[in-house]
PDB file of C-alpha atoms in Angstrom:
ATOM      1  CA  UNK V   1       0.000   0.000   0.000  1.00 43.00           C
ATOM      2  CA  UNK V   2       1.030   3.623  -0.530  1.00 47.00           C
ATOM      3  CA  UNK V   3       0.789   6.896   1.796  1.00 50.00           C
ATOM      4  CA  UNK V   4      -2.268   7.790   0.618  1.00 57.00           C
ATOM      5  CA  UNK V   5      -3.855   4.414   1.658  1.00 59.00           C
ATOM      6  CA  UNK V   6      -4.927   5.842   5.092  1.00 66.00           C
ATOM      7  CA  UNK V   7      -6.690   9.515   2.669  1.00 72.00           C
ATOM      8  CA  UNK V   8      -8.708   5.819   1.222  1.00 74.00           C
ATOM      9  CA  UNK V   9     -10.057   4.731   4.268  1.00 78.00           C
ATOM     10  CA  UNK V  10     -11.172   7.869   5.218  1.00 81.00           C
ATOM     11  CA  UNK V  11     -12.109   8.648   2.064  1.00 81.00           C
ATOM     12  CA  UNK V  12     -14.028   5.699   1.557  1.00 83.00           C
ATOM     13  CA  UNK V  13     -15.426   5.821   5.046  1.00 85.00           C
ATOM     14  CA  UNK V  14     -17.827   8.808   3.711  1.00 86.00           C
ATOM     15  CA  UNK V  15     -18.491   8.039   0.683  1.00 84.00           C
ATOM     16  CA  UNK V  16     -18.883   4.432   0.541  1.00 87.00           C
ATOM     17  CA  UNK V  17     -22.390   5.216   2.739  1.00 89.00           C
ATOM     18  CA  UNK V  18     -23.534   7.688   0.319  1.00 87.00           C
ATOM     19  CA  UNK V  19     -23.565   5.175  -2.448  1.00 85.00           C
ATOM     20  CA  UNK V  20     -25.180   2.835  -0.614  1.00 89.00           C
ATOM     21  CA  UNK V  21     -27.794   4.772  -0.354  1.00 90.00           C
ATOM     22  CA  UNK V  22     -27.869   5.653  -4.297  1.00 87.00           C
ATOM     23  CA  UNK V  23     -27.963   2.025  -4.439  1.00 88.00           C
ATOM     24  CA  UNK V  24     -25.030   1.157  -6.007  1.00 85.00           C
ATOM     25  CA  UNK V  25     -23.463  -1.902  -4.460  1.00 85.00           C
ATOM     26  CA  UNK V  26     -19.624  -3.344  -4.415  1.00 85.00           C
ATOM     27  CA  UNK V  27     -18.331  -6.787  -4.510  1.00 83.00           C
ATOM     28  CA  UNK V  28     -15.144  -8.726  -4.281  1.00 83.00           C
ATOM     29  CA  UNK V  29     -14.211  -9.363  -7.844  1.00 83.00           C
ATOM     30  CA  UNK V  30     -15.954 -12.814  -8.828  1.00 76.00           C
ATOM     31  CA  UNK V  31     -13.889 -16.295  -8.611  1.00 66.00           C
ATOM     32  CA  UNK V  32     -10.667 -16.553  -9.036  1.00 63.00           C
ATOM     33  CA  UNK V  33      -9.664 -19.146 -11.953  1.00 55.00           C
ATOM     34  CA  UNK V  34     -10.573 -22.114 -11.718  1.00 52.00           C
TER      35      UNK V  34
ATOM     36  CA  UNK O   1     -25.854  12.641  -5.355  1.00 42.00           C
ATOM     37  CA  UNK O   2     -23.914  12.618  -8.634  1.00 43.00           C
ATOM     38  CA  UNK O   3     -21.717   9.718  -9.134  1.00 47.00           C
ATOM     39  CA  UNK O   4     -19.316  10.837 -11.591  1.00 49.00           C
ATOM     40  CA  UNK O   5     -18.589  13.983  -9.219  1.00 43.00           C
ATOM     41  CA  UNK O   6     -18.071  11.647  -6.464  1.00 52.00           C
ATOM     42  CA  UNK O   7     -15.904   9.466  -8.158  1.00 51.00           C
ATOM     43  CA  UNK O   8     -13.719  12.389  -9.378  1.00 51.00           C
ATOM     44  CA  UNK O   9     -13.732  13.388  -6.021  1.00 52.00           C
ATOM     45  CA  UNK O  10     -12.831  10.090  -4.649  1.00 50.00           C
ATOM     46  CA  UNK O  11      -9.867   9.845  -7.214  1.00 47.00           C
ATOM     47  CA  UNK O  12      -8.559  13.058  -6.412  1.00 48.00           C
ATOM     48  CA  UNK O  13      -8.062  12.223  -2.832  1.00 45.00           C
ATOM     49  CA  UNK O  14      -6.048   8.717  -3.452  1.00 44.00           C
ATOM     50  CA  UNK O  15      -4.921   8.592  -7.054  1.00 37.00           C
ATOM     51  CA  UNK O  16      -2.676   5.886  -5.755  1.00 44.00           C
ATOM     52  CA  UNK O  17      -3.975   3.862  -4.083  1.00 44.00           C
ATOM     53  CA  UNK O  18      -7.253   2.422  -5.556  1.00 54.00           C
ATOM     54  CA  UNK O  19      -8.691   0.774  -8.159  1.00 59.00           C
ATOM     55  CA  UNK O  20     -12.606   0.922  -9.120  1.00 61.00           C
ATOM     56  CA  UNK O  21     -14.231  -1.231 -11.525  1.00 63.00           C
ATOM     57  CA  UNK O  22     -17.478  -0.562 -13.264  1.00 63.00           C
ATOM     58  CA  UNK O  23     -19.234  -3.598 -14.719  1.00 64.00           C
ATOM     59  CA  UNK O  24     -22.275  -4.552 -16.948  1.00 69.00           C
ATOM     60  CA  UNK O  25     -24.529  -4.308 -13.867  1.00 70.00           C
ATOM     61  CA  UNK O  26     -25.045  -0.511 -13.637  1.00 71.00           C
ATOM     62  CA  UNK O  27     -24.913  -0.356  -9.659  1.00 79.00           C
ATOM     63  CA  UNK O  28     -22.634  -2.974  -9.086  1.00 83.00           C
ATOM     64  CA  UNK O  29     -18.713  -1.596  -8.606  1.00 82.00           C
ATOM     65  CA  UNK O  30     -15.805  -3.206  -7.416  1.00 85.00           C
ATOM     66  CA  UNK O  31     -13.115  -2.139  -5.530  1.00 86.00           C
ATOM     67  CA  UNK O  32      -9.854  -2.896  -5.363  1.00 87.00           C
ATOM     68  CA  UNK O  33      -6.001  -2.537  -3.344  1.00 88.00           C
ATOM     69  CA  UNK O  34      -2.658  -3.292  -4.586  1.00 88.00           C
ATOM     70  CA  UNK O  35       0.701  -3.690  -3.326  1.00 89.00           C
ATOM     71  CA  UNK O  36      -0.310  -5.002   0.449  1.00 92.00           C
ATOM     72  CA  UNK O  37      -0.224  -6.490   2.682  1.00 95.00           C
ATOM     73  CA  UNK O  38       0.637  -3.925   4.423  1.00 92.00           C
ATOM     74  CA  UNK O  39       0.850  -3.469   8.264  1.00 93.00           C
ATOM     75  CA  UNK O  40      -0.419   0.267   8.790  1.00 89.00           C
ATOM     76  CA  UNK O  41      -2.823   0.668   6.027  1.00 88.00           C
ATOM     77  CA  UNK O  42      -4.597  -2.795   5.634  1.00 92.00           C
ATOM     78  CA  UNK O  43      -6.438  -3.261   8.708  1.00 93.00           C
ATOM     79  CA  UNK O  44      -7.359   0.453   8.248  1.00 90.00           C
ATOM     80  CA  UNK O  45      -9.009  -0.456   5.022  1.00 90.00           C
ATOM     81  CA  UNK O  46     -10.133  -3.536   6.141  1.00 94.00           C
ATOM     82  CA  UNK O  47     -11.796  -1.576   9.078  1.00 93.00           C
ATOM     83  CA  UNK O  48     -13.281   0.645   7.049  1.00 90.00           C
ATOM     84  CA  UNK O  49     -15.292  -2.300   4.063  1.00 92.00           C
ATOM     85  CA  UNK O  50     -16.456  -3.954   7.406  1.00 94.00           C
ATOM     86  CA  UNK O  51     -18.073  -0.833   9.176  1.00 93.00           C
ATOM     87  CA  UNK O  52     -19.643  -0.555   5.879  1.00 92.00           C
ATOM     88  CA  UNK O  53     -20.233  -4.208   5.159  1.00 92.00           C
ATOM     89  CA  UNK O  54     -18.664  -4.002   1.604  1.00 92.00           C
ATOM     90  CA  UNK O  55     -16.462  -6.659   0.411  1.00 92.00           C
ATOM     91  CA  UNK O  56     -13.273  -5.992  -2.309  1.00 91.00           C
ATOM     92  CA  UNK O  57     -10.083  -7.482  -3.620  1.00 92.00           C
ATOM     93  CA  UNK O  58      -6.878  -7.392  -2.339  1.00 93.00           C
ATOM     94  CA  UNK O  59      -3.804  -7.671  -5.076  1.00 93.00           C
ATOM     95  CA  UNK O  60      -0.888  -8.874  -3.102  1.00 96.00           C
ATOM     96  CA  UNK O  61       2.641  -9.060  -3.552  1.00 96.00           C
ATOM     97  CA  UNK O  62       4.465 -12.387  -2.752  1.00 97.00           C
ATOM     98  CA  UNK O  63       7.067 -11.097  -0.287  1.00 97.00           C
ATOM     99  CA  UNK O  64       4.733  -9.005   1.096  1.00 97.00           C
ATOM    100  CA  UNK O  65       2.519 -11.891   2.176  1.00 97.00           C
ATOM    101  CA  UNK O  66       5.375 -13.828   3.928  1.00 97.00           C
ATOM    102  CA  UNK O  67       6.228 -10.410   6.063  1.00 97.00           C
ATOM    103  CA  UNK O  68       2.463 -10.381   7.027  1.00 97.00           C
ATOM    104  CA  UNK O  69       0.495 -13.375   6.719  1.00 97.00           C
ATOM    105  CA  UNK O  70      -1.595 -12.700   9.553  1.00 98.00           C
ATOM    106  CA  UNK O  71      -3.020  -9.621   7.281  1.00 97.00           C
ATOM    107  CA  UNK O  72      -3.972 -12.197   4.683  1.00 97.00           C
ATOM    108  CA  UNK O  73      -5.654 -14.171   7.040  1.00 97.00           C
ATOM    109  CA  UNK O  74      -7.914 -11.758   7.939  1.00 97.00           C
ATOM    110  CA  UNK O  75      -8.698 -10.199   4.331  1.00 96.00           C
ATOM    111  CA  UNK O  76      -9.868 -13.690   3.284  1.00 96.00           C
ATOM    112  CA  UNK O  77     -11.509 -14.016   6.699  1.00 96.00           C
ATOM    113  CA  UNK O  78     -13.530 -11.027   6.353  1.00 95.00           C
ATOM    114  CA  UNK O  79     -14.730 -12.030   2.999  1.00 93.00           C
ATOM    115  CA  UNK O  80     -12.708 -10.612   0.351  1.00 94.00           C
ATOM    116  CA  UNK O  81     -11.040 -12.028  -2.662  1.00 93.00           C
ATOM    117  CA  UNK O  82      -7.067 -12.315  -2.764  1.00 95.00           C
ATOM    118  CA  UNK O  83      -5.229 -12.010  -6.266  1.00 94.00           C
ATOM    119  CA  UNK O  84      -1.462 -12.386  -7.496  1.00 94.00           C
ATOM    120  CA  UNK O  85       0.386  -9.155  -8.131  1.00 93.00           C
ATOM    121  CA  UNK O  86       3.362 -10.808  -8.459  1.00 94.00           C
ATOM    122  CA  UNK O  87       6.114 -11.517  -5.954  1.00 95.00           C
ATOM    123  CA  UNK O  88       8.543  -8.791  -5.968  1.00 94.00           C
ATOM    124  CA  UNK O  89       6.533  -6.199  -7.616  1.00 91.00           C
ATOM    125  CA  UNK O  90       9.198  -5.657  -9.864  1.00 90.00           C
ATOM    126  CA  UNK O  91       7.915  -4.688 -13.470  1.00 87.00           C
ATOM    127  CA  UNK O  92       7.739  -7.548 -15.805  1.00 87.00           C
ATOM    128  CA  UNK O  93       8.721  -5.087 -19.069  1.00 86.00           C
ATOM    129  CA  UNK O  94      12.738  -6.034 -18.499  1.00 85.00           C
ATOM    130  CA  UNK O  95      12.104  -9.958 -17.158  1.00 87.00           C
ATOM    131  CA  UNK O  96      11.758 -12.413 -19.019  1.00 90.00           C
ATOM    132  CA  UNK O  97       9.595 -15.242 -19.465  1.00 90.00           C
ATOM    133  CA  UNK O  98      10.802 -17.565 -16.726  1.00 92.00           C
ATOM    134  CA  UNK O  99      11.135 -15.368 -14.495  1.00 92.00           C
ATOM    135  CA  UNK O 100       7.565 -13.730 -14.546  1.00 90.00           C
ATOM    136  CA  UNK O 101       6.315 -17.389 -14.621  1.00 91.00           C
ATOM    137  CA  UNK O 102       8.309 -17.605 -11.402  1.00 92.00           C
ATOM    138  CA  UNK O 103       6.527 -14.183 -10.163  1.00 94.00           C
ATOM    139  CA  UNK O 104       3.290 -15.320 -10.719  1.00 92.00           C
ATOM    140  CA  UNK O 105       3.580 -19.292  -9.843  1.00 93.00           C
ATOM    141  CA  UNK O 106       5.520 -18.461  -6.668  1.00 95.00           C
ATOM    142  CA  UNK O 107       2.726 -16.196  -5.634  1.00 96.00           C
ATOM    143  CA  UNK O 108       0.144 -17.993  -7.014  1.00 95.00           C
ATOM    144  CA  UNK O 109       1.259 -20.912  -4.572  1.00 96.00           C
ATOM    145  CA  UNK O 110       1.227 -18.128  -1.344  1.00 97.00           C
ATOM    146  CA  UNK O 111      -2.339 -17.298  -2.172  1.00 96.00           C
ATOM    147  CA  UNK O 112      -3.175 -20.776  -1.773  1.00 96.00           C
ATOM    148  CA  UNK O 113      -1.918 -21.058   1.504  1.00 97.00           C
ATOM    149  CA  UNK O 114      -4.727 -19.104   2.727  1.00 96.00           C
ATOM    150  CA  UNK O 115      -8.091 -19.495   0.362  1.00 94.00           C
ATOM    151  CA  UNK O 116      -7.263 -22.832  -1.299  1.00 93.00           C
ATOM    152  CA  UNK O 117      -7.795 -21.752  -4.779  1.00 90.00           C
ATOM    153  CA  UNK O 118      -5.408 -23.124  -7.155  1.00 85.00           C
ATOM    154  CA  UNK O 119      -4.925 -19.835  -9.236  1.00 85.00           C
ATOM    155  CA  UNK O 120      -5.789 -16.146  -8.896  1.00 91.00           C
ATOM    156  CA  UNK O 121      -6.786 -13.254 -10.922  1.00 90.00           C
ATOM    157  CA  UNK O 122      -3.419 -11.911 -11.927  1.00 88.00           C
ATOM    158  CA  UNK O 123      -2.616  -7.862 -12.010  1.00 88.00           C
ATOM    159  CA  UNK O 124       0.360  -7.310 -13.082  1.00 87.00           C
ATOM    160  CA  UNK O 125       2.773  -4.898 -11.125  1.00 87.00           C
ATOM    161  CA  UNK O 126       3.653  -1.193 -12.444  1.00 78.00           C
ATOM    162  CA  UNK O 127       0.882  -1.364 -14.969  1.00 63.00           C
ATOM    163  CA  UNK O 128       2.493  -3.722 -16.694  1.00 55.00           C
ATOM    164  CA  UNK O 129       1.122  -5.821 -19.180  1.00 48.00           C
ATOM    165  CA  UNK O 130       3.102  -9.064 -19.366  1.00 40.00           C
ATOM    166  CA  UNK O 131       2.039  -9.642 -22.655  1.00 40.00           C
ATOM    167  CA  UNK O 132       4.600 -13.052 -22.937  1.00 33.00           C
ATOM    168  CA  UNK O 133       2.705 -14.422 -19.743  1.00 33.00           C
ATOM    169  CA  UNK O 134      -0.878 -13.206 -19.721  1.00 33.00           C
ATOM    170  CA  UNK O 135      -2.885 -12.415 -23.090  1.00 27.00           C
ATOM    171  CA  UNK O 136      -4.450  -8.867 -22.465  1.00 27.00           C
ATOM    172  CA  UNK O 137      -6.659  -6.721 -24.470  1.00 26.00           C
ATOM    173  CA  UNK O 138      -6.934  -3.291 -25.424  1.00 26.00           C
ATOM    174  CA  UNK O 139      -8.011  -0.975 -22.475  1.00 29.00           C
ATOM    175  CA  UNK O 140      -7.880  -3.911 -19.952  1.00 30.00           C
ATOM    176  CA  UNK O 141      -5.405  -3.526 -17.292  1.00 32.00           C
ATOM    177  CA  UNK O 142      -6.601  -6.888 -15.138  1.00 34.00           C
ATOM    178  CA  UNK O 143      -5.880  -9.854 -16.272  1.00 34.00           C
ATOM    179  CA  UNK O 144      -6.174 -13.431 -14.793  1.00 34.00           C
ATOM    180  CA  UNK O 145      -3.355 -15.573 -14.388  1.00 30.00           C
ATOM    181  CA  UNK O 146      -5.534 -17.884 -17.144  1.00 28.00           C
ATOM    182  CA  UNK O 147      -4.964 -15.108 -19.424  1.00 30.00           C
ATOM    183  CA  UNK O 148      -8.232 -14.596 -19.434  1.00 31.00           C
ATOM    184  CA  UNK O 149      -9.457 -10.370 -18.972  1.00 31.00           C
ATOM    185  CA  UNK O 150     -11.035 -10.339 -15.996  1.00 35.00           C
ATOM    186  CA  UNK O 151     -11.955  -6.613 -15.670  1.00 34.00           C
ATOM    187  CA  UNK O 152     -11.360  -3.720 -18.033  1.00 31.00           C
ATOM    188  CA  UNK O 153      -9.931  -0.678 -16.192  1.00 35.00           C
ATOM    189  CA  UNK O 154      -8.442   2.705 -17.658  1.00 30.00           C
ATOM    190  CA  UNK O 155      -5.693   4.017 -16.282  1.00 33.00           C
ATOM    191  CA  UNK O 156      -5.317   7.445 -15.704  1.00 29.00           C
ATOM    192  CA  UNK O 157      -2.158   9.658 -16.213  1.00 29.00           C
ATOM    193  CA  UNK O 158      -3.156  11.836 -12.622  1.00 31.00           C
ATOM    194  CA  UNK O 159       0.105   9.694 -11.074  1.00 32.00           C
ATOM    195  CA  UNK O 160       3.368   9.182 -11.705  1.00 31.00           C
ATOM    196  CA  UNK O 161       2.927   5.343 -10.633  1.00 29.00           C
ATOM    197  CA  UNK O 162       0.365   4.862 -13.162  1.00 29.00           C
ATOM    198  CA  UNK O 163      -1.006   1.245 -11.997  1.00 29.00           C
ATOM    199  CA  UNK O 164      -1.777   3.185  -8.655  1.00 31.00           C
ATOM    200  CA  UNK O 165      -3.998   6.004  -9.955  1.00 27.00           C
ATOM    201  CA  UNK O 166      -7.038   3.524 -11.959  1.00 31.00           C
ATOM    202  CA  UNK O 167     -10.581   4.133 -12.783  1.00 29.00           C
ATOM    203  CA  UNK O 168     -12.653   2.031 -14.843  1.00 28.00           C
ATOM    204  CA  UNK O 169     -15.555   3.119 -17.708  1.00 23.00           C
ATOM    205  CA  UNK O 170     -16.019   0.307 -20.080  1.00 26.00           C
ATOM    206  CA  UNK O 171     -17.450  -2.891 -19.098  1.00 29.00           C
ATOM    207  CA  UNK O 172     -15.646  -5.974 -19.301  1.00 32.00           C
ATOM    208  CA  UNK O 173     -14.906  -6.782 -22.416  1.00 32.00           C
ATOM    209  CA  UNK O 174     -15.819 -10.764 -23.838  1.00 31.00           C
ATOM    210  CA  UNK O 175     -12.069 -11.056 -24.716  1.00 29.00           C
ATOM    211  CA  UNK O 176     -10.569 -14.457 -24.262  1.00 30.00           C
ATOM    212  CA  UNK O 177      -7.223 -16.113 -25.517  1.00 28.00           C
TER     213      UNK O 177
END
């Protein structure tokens, strides 16, 4: 990770709420290879 | 709430450190880290998906897993996927074929230590596309270790580390090779 990892979580910690709400929703990216 | 504002905004406060992924489904995004483990910033993150209950992928780097395994534990306990970004994060443009094999096999084999999957969505480090090793396509910057595109992402020039600073605006593409 990088310096600006800890701007991230703060960054996502206001506006990962407010997309939520828009409805928009996030996921792990699906399956790794088989 | 306007999304693309938000995303701009988002961008502009960590243009290194995160990759987001737009896909067919309209609402559906995912997000992504690379380079960790890492001690400091991890659990942070990790902290912050779980107060929100939103799950992501972590793109790891060999040696960094061996210095902090106990990180990787908990990523893949909380629910999120682990993939390869090679073992020494060194770019793959000067290496040659062996050795990024050995990058991504060597790796590849760490992962499995801790979500018993016997390969993992490959990103390549620096932005590199390891075009000997992994087949990509036009646009895509994610690739799997299958050589199969796994996400398209554009890359944008905002950093000087250019696989830091990633945004994505094209849905996967049905590339395969």
């Amino acid at each position: 990770m990088h310096d600006d990892s800890d701007k991230a979580a703060e960054a996502l910690d206001v506006l990962l709420p407010e997309w939520l709400d828009q409805g928009i929703r996030f996921g792990a990216l699906p399956g790794n290879a088989p | 709430m306007n999304w693309k504002l938000k995303k701009h905004d988002l961008l502009g406060l960590l243009p290194e450190a995160l990759v987001l992924t737009r896909t067919r489904d309209h609402d559906l995004r995912y997000l992504s880290f690379d380079d960790g483990p890492d001690p400091e910033h991890t659990p942070r993150l990790l902290d912050t998906l779980a107060r929100h209950n939103v799950k992501a992928s972590f793109f790891l780097v060999g040696e960094k897993i061996e210095q902090y395994p106990e990180i990787v534990q908990r990523i893949v306990a909380d629910g999120h996927m682990i993939g390869n970004h090679s073992y020494s994060h060194w770019s793959f443009r000067n290496m040659n074929l062996r050795k990024q094999l050995d990058e991504v096999y060597r790796t590849d084999a760490l992962l499995r230590l801790f979500d018993n999957r016997p390969h993992h969505r490959m990103r390549p480090p620096m932005a590199m596309s390891a075009r000997s090793c992994c087949c990509i396509s036009p646009g895509a910057s994610a690739v799997s270790s299958t050589g199969r595109t796994t996400a398209s992402t554009t890359r944008t020039d905002r950093s000087r580390h250019s696989s830091r600073a990633c945004a994505t605006i094209r849905p996967p593409p049905a590339t395969s090779c």
